[in-house]
CSV table of C-alpha atoms and ligand atoms in Angstrom, one decimal:
chain,number,residue,atom,x,y,z
K,1,MET,CA,0.0,0.0,0.0
K,2,VAL,CA,1.3,3.5,-0.8
K,3,ALA,CA,-0.1,6.0,1.8
K,4,GLN,CA,-2.1,9.0,1.0
K,5,VAL,CA,-0.2,12.1,2.0
K,6,ILE,CA,-2.1,14.3,4.4
K,7,ASP,CA,-1.1,17.8,3.3
K,8,GLY,CA,-1.0,19.9,6.5
K,9,LYS,CA,0.2,22.9,4.6
K,10,ALA,CA,-2.8,23.0,2.3
K,11,PHE,CA,-5.2,22.1,5.2
K,12,ALA,CA,-3.7,24.9,7.4
K,13,ALA,CA,-4.2,27.4,4.6
K,14,LYS,CA,-7.9,26.3,4.4
K,15,VAL,CA,-8.3,26.7,8.1
K,16,ARG,CA,-6.7,30.2,8.0
K,17,ALA,CA,-9.0,31.1,5.1
K,18,GLN,CA,-12.0,30.0,7.1
K,19,VAL,CA,-10.8,32.0,10.1
K,20,ALA,CA,-10.3,35.1,7.8
K,21,ASP,CA,-13.8,34.8,6.5
K,22,GLN,CA,-15.3,34.6,10.0
K,23,VAL,CA,-13.1,37.6,11.1
K,24,ALA,CA,-14.4,39.6,8.2
K,25,LYS,CA,-18.0,38.8,9.2
K,26,LEU,CA,-17.4,39.7,12.8
K,27,LYS,CA,-16.0,43.1,11.8
K,28,GLU,CA,-18.8,43.8,9.4
K,29,GLU,CA,-21.7,42.5,11.4
K,30,ASN,CA,-20.6,43.1,14.9
K,31,GLY,CA,-17.9,45.7,14.7
K,32,ILE,CA,-15.5,43.4,16.6
K,33,THR,CA,-11.9,42.6,15.6
K,34,PRO,CA,-10.4,39.6,17.4
K,35,GLY,CA,-7.0,40.4,19.1
K,36,LEU,CA,-4.1,38.1,20.0
K,37,ALA,CA,-1.4,39.2,22.4
K,38,VAL,CA,1.9,37.2,22.3
K,39,VAL,CA,4.4,37.7,25.1
K,40,LEU,CA,8.0,36.8,24.5
K,41,VAL,CA,10.5,36.9,27.3
K,42,GLY,CA,14.2,36.9,26.3
K,43,GLU,CA,15.8,36.3,22.9
K,44,ASP,CA,15.7,32.5,22.2
K,45,PRO,CA,16.2,32.4,18.5
K,46,ALA,CA,13.6,29.6,17.8
K,47,SER,CA,11.0,31.5,19.9
K,48,GLN,CA,11.7,34.7,18.1
K,49,VAL,CA,11.0,32.9,14.8
K,50,TYR,CA,7.7,31.4,16.1
K,51,VAL,CA,6.5,34.8,17.5
K,52,ARG,CA,7.3,36.6,14.3
K,53,SER,CA,5.3,34.1,12.2
K,54,LYS,CA,2.4,34.0,14.6
K,55,GLY,CA,2.2,37.8,14.4
K,56,LYS,CA,2.4,37.8,10.7
K,57,MET,CA,-0.4,35.3,10.3
K,58,THR,CA,-2.6,36.9,12.9
K,59,VAL,CA,-2.5,40.1,10.8
K,60,GLU,CA,-3.0,38.2,7.5
K,61,VAL,CA,-6.4,36.8,8.8
K,62,GLY,CA,-7.5,40.3,9.7
K,63,MET,CA,-7.0,40.1,13.5
K,64,ASN,CA,-5.1,42.6,15.7
K,65,SER,CA,-1.7,41.4,16.8
K,66,TYR,CA,-0.1,42.7,20.0
K,67,GLU,CA,3.5,41.7,20.6
K,68,HIS,CA,5.1,42.2,24.0
K,69,LYS,CA,8.9,41.6,24.0
K,70,LEU,CA,10.4,41.6,27.4
K,71,ASP,CA,14.0,41.5,28.6
K,72,VAL,CA,15.4,38.1,29.5
K,73,ASP,CA,15.8,39.3,33.2
K,74,THR,CA,12.2,40.5,33.5
K,75,SER,CA,10.9,39.8,37.0
K,76,GLU,CA,8.0,37.4,37.7
K,77,ALA,CA,6.1,40.3,39.2
K,78,ASP,CA,6.5,42.4,36.1
K,79,LEU,CA,5.4,39.6,33.8
K,80,LEU,CA,2.4,38.8,36.0
K,81,ALA,CA,1.5,42.5,35.9
K,82,LEU,CA,1.5,42.5,32.1
K,83,ILE,CA,-0.7,39.4,32.0
K,84,GLU,CA,-3.1,41.0,34.4
K,85,LYS,CA,-3.3,44.0,32.1
K,86,LEU,CA,-3.9,41.8,29.1
K,87,ASN,CA,-6.6,39.8,31.0
K,88,ASN,CA,-8.4,43.1,31.6
K,89,ASP,CA,-8.0,44.5,28.1
K,90,PRO,CA,-11.3,44.0,26.1
K,91,ALA,CA,-9.4,44.3,22.8
K,92,VAL,CA,-7.4,41.2,23.7
K,93,HIS,CA,-9.2,38.0,23.2
K,94,GLY,CA,-6.3,35.6,23.2
K,95,ILE,CA,-3.1,35.6,25.3
K,96,LEU,CA,-0.1,33.4,24.5
K,97,VAL,CA,3.1,33.4,26.6
K,98,GLN,CA,5.8,31.9,24.4
K,99,LEU,CA,7.5,28.9,26.1
K,100,PRO,CA,10.1,28.0,27.3
K,101,LEU,CA,10.4,30.9,29.8
K,102,PRO,CA,13.8,31.8,31.3
K,103,LYS,CA,14.7,29.6,34.3
K,104,HIS,CA,13.9,32.2,37.0
K,105,LEU,CA,10.3,32.4,36.0
K,106,ASN,CA,7.8,29.8,37.2
K,107,GLU,CA,6.0,28.5,34.1
K,108,ASP,CA,3.0,27.0,35.8
K,109,LEU,CA,2.4,30.1,37.9
K,110,VAL,CA,2.6,32.3,34.8
K,111,ILE,CA,0.4,30.2,32.6
K,112,ASN,CA,-2.2,29.8,35.4
K,113,SER,CA,-2.3,33.6,35.8
K,114,ILE,CA,-3.8,33.9,32.2
K,115,ASP,CA,-7.6,34.3,32.2
K,116,PRO,CA,-8.7,30.8,31.1
K,117,ALA,CA,-11.1,32.3,28.6
K,118,LYS,CA,-8.2,34.0,26.9
K,119,ASP,CA,-5.8,31.0,27.2
K,120,VAL,CA,-5.5,30.2,23.5
K,121,ASP,CA,-2.7,27.7,24.1
K,122,GLY,CA,-5.1,25.7,26.3
K,123,PHE,CA,-2.4,25.1,29.0
K,124,HIS,CA,-4.2,26.7,32.0
K,125,ILE,CA,-5.1,24.1,34.6
K,126,SER,CA,-8.8,25.0,34.2
K,127,ASN,CA,-8.7,24.2,30.5
K,128,VAL,CA,-6.8,21.0,31.2
K,129,GLY,CA,-9.5,20.0,33.6
K,130,LEU,CA,-12.4,21.0,31.3
K,131,LEU,CA,-10.9,19.0,28.4
K,132,GLY,CA,-10.3,16.0,30.7
K,133,THR,CA,-14.0,16.0,31.8
K,134,GLY,CA,-15.3,16.5,28.3
K,135,GLN,CA,-16.4,20.1,28.8
K,136,LYS,CA,-16.0,23.1,26.5
K,137,SER,CA,-12.5,24.4,26.9
K,138,MET,CA,-9.6,26.1,25.0
K,139,VAL,CA,-7.8,23.1,23.4
K,140,PRO,CA,-4.0,23.0,22.9
K,141,CYS,CA,-3.2,24.0,19.3
K,142,THR,CA,-1.0,21.1,18.1
K,143,PRO,CA,-3.4,18.3,19.2
K,144,LEU,CA,-6.4,20.3,17.9
K,145,GLY,CA,-4.7,20.4,14.5
K,146,CYS,CA,-4.0,16.7,14.6
K,147,LEU,CA,-7.7,16.0,15.5
K,148,MET,CA,-8.9,18.3,12.6
K,149,MET,CA,-6.8,16.4,10.1
K,150,LEU,CA,-8.0,13.0,11.4
K,151,ARG,CA,-11.6,14.1,11.3
K,152,ASP,CA,-11.2,15.4,7.8
K,153,HIS,CA,-9.6,12.2,6.6
K,154,HIS,CA,-11.9,9.7,8.4
K,155,GLY,CA,-15.1,11.5,9.1
K,156,SER,CA,-16.0,9.6,12.3
K,157,LEU,CA,-13.2,8.2,14.5
K,158,SER,CA,-15.6,6.3,16.6
K,159,GLY,CA,-14.4,2.8,17.7
K,160,MET,CA,-10.9,3.2,16.2
K,161,ASP,CA,-7.8,2.0,18.1
K,162,ALA,CA,-5.5,4.9,18.6
K,163,VAL,CA,-2.0,5.0,20.1
K,164,VAL,CA,-0.4,8.2,21.2
K,165,ILE,CA,3.3,7.9,21.7
K,166,GLY,CA,4.4,10.5,24.2
K,167,ARG,CA,2.7,11.8,27.3
K,168,SER,CA,3.7,15.5,27.5
K,169,ASN,CA,1.2,18.0,28.8
K,170,ILE,CA,1.4,20.0,25.5
K,171,VAL,CA,0.8,17.2,23.0
K,172,GLY,CA,0.5,13.6,24.2
K,173,LYS,CA,-2.0,13.9,27.0
K,174,PRO,CA,-4.4,16.4,25.4
K,175,MET,CA,-4.2,14.4,22.1
K,176,ALA,CA,-5.3,11.3,24.0
K,177,GLN,CA,-8.2,13.2,25.6
K,178,LEU,CA,-9.4,14.5,22.3
K,179,LEU,CA,-9.3,11.0,20.7
K,180,LEU,CA,-11.2,9.7,23.7
K,181,GLY,CA,-13.7,12.5,23.2
K,182,ASP,CA,-14.2,11.2,19.6
K,183,SER,CA,-14.8,7.7,20.9
K,184,CYS,CA,-11.5,6.1,20.0
K,185,THR,CA,-10.0,3.3,22.2
K,186,VAL,CA,-6.9,5.1,23.3
K,187,THR,CA,-3.5,3.8,24.5
K,188,ILE,CA,-0.9,6.3,25.7
K,189,ALA,CA,2.6,4.9,25.2
K,190,HIS,CA,5.8,6.5,26.6
K,191,SER,CA,9.4,5.9,27.4
K,192,ARG,CA,8.6,3.1,29.9
K,193,THR,CA,6.1,1.2,27.6
K,194,LYS,CA,6.9,-2.5,27.3
K,195,ASP,CA,7.0,-3.7,23.7
K,196,LEU,CA,6.2,-0.4,22.0
K,197,PRO,CA,6.3,-2.1,18.5
K,198,ASP,CA,3.5,-4.5,19.5
K,199,VAL,CA,1.4,-1.6,20.9
K,200,VAL,CA,1.8,0.5,17.8
K,201,ARG,CA,1.1,-2.5,15.5
K,202,ARG,CA,-2.5,-2.7,16.9
K,203,ALA,CA,-3.3,0.9,16.1
K,204,ASP,CA,-5.6,2.2,13.4
K,205,ILE,CA,-4.3,5.7,14.3
K,206,VAL,CA,-0.8,6.4,15.4
K,207,VAL,CA,0.2,9.8,16.8
K,208,ALA,CA,3.9,10.1,17.4
K,209,ALA,CA,5.0,13.0,19.7
K,210,VAL,CA,8.3,12.0,21.1
K,211,GLY,CA,11.1,14.1,19.7
K,212,ARG,CA,13.3,11.3,18.6
K,213,PRO,CA,14.2,11.3,14.9
K,214,GLU,CA,12.6,8.5,12.9
K,215,MET,CA,12.2,6.2,15.9
K,216,VAL,CA,9.0,4.6,14.5
K,217,PRO,CA,9.9,2.3,11.6
K,218,GLY,CA,7.5,1.2,8.9
K,219,ASP,CA,7.3,-2.4,10.2
K,220,TRP,CA,5.6,-1.1,13.4
K,221,ILE,CA,2.7,0.3,11.4
K,222,LYS,CA,-0.4,-1.7,10.8
K,223,GLU,CA,-1.3,-2.0,7.1
K,224,GLY,CA,-3.6,0.9,6.3
K,225,ALA,CA,-3.2,2.8,9.5
K,226,THR,CA,-3.3,6.6,9.7
K,227,VAL,CA,0.0,8.1,10.9
K,228,ILE,CA,0.2,11.6,12.4
K,229,ASP,CA,3.8,12.6,13.0
K,230,VAL,CA,4.1,15.5,15.4
K,231,GLY,CA,7.9,15.2,15.9
K,232,ILE,CA,10.2,18.0,14.6
K,233,ASN,CA,13.8,16.9,14.7
K,234,ARG,CA,16.8,18.6,13.1
K,235,ILE,CA,19.4,16.1,11.9
K,236,GLU,CA,22.5,16.2,9.8
K,237,ARG,CA,22.4,13.9,6.7
K,238,ASP,CA,24.7,13.9,3.7
K,239,GLY,CA,26.4,17.0,5.1
K,240,LYS,CA,23.0,18.9,5.2
K,241,THR,CA,20.7,19.9,8.0
K,242,LYS,CA,17.3,18.3,7.5
K,243,LEU,CA,14.0,18.2,9.4
K,244,VAL,CA,12.5,14.8,10.1
K,245,GLY,CA,9.7,13.5,12.2
K,246,ASP,CA,9.5,10.8,14.8
K,247,VAL,CA,8.4,8.3,12.1
K,248,ASP,CA,10.6,6.9,9.4
K,249,TYR,CA,8.6,8.4,6.6
K,250,ALA,CA,9.8,6.3,3.7
K,251,SER,CA,9.1,2.9,5.3
K,252,ALA,CA,5.9,4.0,7.1
K,253,ALA,CA,4.5,5.4,3.9
K,254,GLU,CA,4.7,1.9,2.3
K,255,ARG,CA,2.3,0.5,4.9
K,256,ALA,CA,0.2,3.3,6.2
K,257,GLY,CA,-3.1,4.3,4.6
K,258,ALA,CA,-2.4,7.9,5.2
K,259,ILE,CA,0.5,9.8,6.7
K,260,THR,CA,1.5,13.4,7.5
K,261,PRO,CA,5.0,14.5,6.2
K,262,VAL,CA,7.6,16.4,8.1
K,263,PRO,CA,7.8,19.3,7.3
K,264,GLY,CA,4.4,20.2,5.9
K,265,GLY,CA,2.2,18.1,8.1
K,266,VAL,CA,1.3,18.9,11.7
K,267,GLY,CA,3.6,21.9,11.9
K,268,PRO,CA,1.6,24.4,9.8
K,269,MET,CA,-1.7,23.3,11.6
K,270,THR,CA,-0.4,24.6,15.0
K,271,ILE,CA,-0.5,28.3,14.1
K,272,ALA,CA,-3.7,27.9,12.1
K,273,CYS,CA,-5.3,26.4,15.3
K,274,LEU,CA,-3.9,29.2,17.4
K,275,LEU,CA,-5.8,31.6,15.1
K,276,ALA,CA,-8.9,29.4,15.3
K,277,ASN,CA,-8.7,29.4,19.1
K,278,THR,CA,-8.4,33.2,19.2
K,279,LEU,CA,-11.5,33.5,17.0
K,280,THR,CA,-13.4,31.0,19.2
K,281,ALA,CA,-12.3,32.9,22.4
K,282,CYS,CA,-13.5,36.2,20.8
K,283,CYS,CA,-16.9,34.7,19.8
K,284,ARG,CA,-17.4,33.2,23.3
K,285,SER,CA,-16.5,36.4,25.1
K,286,ASN,CA,-19.0,38.3,23.0
K,287,GLY,CA,-21.8,35.7,23.4
K,288,LEU,CA,-21.7,34.9,19.7
K,289,PRO,CA,-22.0,31.4,18.1
K,290,GLU,CA,-18.7,29.6,17.8
K,291,PRO,CA,-17.2,29.1,14.4
K,292,GLU,CA,-18.1,25.7,13.0
K,293,GLY,CA,-15.5,23.1,12.4
K,294,LEU,CA,-12.8,25.1,14.2
K,295,THR,CA,-13.1,23.7,17.7
K,296,ALA,CA,-13.0,20.2,19.3
P,1,NAD,P1,8.4,16.1,25.4
P,1,NAD,O1,9.8,15.9,25.4
P,1,NAD,O2,7.7,17.0,26.4
P,1,NAD,O3,7.7,14.7,25.5
P,1,NAD,C1,8.2,13.5,24.9
P,1,NAD,C2,7.4,12.3,25.3
P,1,NAD,O4,8.0,11.2,24.6
P,1,NAD,C3,7.6,12.0,26.8
P,1,NAD,O5,6.3,11.9,27.3
P,1,NAD,C4,8.3,10.6,26.8
P,1,NAD,O6,7.7,9.7,27.8
P,1,NAD,C5,8.1,10.1,25.4
P,1,NAD,N1,9.3,9.3,25.1
P,1,NAD,C6,10.6,9.6,25.2
P,1,NAD,N2,11.3,8.6,24.7
P,1,NAD,C7,10.5,7.6,24.3
P,1,NAD,C8,10.6,6.3,23.8
P,1,NAD,N3,11.8,5.8,23.5
P,1,NAD,N4,9.5,5.6,23.5
P,1,NAD,C9,8.3,6.1,23.7
P,1,NAD,N5,8.1,7.3,24.2
P,1,NAD,C10,9.2,8.1,24.5
P,1,NAD,O7,8.0,16.5,23.9
P,1,NAD,P2,6.7,17.3,23.3
P,1,NAD,O8,6.7,18.7,23.7
P,1,NAD,O9,5.5,16.5,23.5
P,1,NAD,O10,7.1,17.2,21.8
P,1,NAD,C11,7.3,16.0,21.1
P,1,NAD,C12,7.8,16.3,19.7
P,1,NAD,O11,6.8,17.0,19.0
P,1,NAD,C13,9.1,17.1,19.6
P,1,NAD,O12,9.8,16.7,18.4
P,1,NAD,C14,8.6,18.5,19.3
P,1,NAD,O13,9.5,19.3,18.6
P,1,NAD,C15,7.4,18.2,18.5
P,1,NAD,N6,6.3,19.3,18.5
P,1,NAD,C16,5.8,19.7,17.4
P,1,NAD,C17,4.8,20.6,17.3
P,1,NAD,C18,4.3,21.1,16.0
P,1,NAD,O14,3.7,22.2,15.9
P,1,NAD,N7,4.3,20.2,15.0
P,1,NAD,C19,4.3,21.2,18.5
P,1,NAD,C20,4.8,20.7,19.7
P,1,NAD,C21,5.8,19.7,19.7
């Protein structure tokens, strides 16, 4: 079997176009422009790139983008004061604090100081609890993007066997909750899982979120399974730097029914879902119906 490629780049462009349409309607019919505030502390080069592209895409879909760049030695009190200000600012519907934060700042404390209704990353403890209990919440962007691609490909996921490899709070755990919410039978595998190949071989859906280059070979994949590769790993090959996923794409594509490439799979969906979450937060805070197909 040669797998169908799930084109995350094209899908993300479609999601952003849907968001842009809804934003235009909100402006015209309600006089509201959604606003996303992004807070960056320090000068981590990767974080600077992410923040720049988030800002650019926010503006491209017609939203207001507010960037707050703070010195690396900003105190916790000053950061919390800024978040408090953004929490109380009616023009700001979404707040994202770019992680990781410098070591002297308590990430949990900072994230939990964001108004949960504006927590477009979905990392606030209230949103984690709401997702875990199947209630309306803000859903973390990367797993939301994976869910959208799976729903688009399969329609219903009900009754499917899903394996999520990785149990991080950012990807693995919320991904498993979302799949459970769509009535999959879910296994969460991790570094201590016994016989990972056997666990993966049973899965109709494999989501790999580990951060180890090409650790899942094709012969672990059940014939016809759908493979969602979240991993982004930079490796040196043939004297060049290359991005690869957690799945060995070439061998997995020979057995899978469908697979996301790296790059061009899950990656572009993350920012698209951040914009979708900002729109959702804006609609909710104004008592307006939520955009269809853009939430869990
Ligand atoms: P993490 O380091 O927080 O978690 C990795 C998980 O993998 C852990 O739960 C660990 O138990 C598990 N693990 C480690 N070794 C394992 C092994 N040998 N077998 C099975 N499980 C093992 O990472 P994360 O933040 O969840 O990110 C995972 C990957 O996804 C990284 O490559 C990251 O860059 C990527 N990522 C991509 C996006 C995106 O937008 N596409 C977003 C977030 C993360």
